[in-house]
Amino acid sequence: MQERDSGNYRRRGCCVKLAKVVGTVVLSQCIEPFRGQILHLTQDLDEHLEPMGGAEVCATWAALREGDAVIVEVAREACNAFAPPLPVDAAIVGKVDEIHLG
């Protein structure tokens, strides 16, 4: 079951959000699970595709560019986007190619 919450979709305790990449995070020193990991800063988008809220650090498996629209999984399920799982609570799980508003 899904319910809409200002641009986000919640299902069974997790949340999938539409966001925009606003930057990249580079780690010079980190714990082992994050060595070589790609991290991006994202900002949530509302139902009108306008930025809302502050920036959030998200782990990802893809090299993305600033301005790319993405799907972000937050909450405990975010760690399952990686094998082996990473200790994260926000992960980019997809790049959005097109958005059609009705």
Short mmCIF file of C-alpha atoms in Angstrom, two decimals:
data_model
loop_
_atom_site.label_atom_id
_atom_site.label_comp_id
_atom_site.label_asym_id
_atom_site.label_seq_id
_atom_site.Cartn_x
_atom_site.Cartn_y
_atom_site.Cartn_z
CA MET A 1 0.00 0.00 0.00
CA GLN A 2 1.29 3.47 -0.92
CA GLU A 3 0.32 6.90 0.35
CA ARG A 4 1.46 10.20 -1.07
CA ASP A 5 3.26 12.68 1.21
CA SER A 6 4.20 15.95 -0.63
CA GLY A 7 6.24 14.47 -3.46
CA ASN A 8 7.26 11.31 -1.59
CA TYR A 9 5.74 7.85 -1.62
CA ARG A 10 5.64 5.81 1.57
CA ARG A 11 5.27 2.06 1.61
CA ARG A 12 5.56 -0.27 4.59
CA GLY A 13 7.75 1.99 6.69
CA CYS A 14 10.17 3.04 3.95
CA CYS A 15 10.07 6.07 1.75
CA VAL A 16 10.88 6.53 -1.94
CA LYS A 17 11.50 10.14 -2.93
CA LEU A 18 12.05 12.09 -6.11
CA ALA A 19 15.16 14.26 -5.75
CA LYS A 20 17.76 16.20 -7.71
CA VAL A 21 21.54 15.75 -7.43
CA VAL A 22 22.99 19.03 -6.13
CA GLY A 23 26.58 17.98 -5.45
CA THR A 24 29.15 15.26 -4.84
CA VAL A 25 30.75 14.23 -1.55
CA VAL A 26 34.43 13.22 -1.58
CA LEU A 27 35.85 11.36 1.42
CA SER A 28 39.59 11.57 2.06
CA GLN A 29 39.34 9.38 5.17
CA CYS A 30 36.53 6.95 5.95
CA ILE A 31 35.60 3.63 7.51
CA GLU A 32 36.13 0.54 5.37
CA PRO A 33 32.58 0.09 4.00
CA PHE A 34 32.73 3.57 2.43
CA ARG A 35 36.17 3.23 0.81
CA GLY A 36 35.64 3.98 -2.90
CA GLN A 37 31.90 4.55 -2.42
CA ILE A 38 30.17 7.19 -4.55
CA LEU A 39 28.26 9.75 -2.47
CA HIS A 40 26.05 12.55 -3.77
CA LEU A 41 24.15 15.41 -2.17
CA THR A 42 20.48 15.42 -3.15
CA GLN A 43 17.57 17.76 -2.57
CA ASP A 44 13.97 16.54 -2.53
CA LEU A 45 11.57 17.74 -5.24
CA ASP A 46 7.91 18.52 -4.60
CA GLU A 47 4.97 17.61 -6.85
CA HIS A 48 5.78 20.64 -9.05
CA LEU A 49 9.44 19.51 -9.38
CA GLU A 50 10.58 22.44 -7.23
CA PRO A 51 13.37 21.89 -4.67
CA MET A 52 12.25 21.60 -1.05
CA GLY A 53 14.08 21.09 2.23
CA GLY A 54 17.79 20.78 2.82
CA ALA A 55 20.42 18.63 1.15
CA GLU A 56 20.92 14.97 2.08
CA VAL A 57 23.94 12.70 1.55
CA CYS A 58 23.06 9.57 -0.44
CA ALA A 59 25.16 6.57 -1.37
CA THR A 60 24.88 5.31 -4.93
CA TRP A 61 26.37 2.84 -7.39
CA ALA A 62 26.12 5.24 -10.35
CA ALA A 63 28.19 8.22 -11.44
CA LEU A 64 25.65 11.04 -11.69
CA ARG A 65 25.89 14.71 -12.61
CA GLU A 66 24.63 17.77 -10.82
CA GLY A 67 21.03 18.40 -11.90
CA ASP A 68 20.17 14.74 -12.56
CA ALA A 69 16.75 13.67 -11.26
CA VAL A 70 16.94 10.51 -9.14
CA ILE A 71 14.88 8.18 -6.97
CA VAL A 72 16.08 8.04 -3.36
CA GLU A 73 15.22 5.24 -0.94
CA VAL A 74 15.41 6.29 2.69
CA ALA A 75 15.09 4.45 5.99
CA ARG A 76 16.54 1.08 6.89
CA GLU A 77 15.81 -0.41 3.46
CA ALA A 78 18.36 1.92 1.82
CA CYS A 79 21.24 -0.33 2.91
CA ASN A 80 19.81 -3.18 0.81
CA ALA A 81 20.57 -1.31 -2.43
CA PHE A 82 24.17 -2.54 -2.10
CA ALA A 83 25.83 -5.94 -1.96
CA PRO A 84 27.08 -6.33 0.65
CA PRO A 85 24.72 -3.92 2.44
CA LEU A 86 26.19 -0.54 3.46
CA PRO A 87 25.44 1.21 6.77
CA VAL A 88 23.37 4.00 5.16
CA ASP A 89 19.88 5.38 5.56
CA ALA A 90 19.64 7.10 2.15
CA ALA A 91 20.52 5.56 -1.22
CA ILE A 92 20.00 6.61 -4.82
CA VAL A 93 18.32 3.60 -6.42
CA GLY A 94 17.54 4.96 -9.87
CA LYS A 95 18.14 7.78 -12.36
CA VAL A 96 15.01 9.42 -13.80
CA ASP A 97 15.17 9.87 -17.59
CA GLU A 98 11.83 11.61 -18.12
CA ILE A 99 9.07 13.12 -16.01
CA HIS A 100 5.60 13.72 -17.44
CA LEU A 101 3.25 15.88 -15.40
CA GLY A 102 -0.45 15.64 -16.19
#
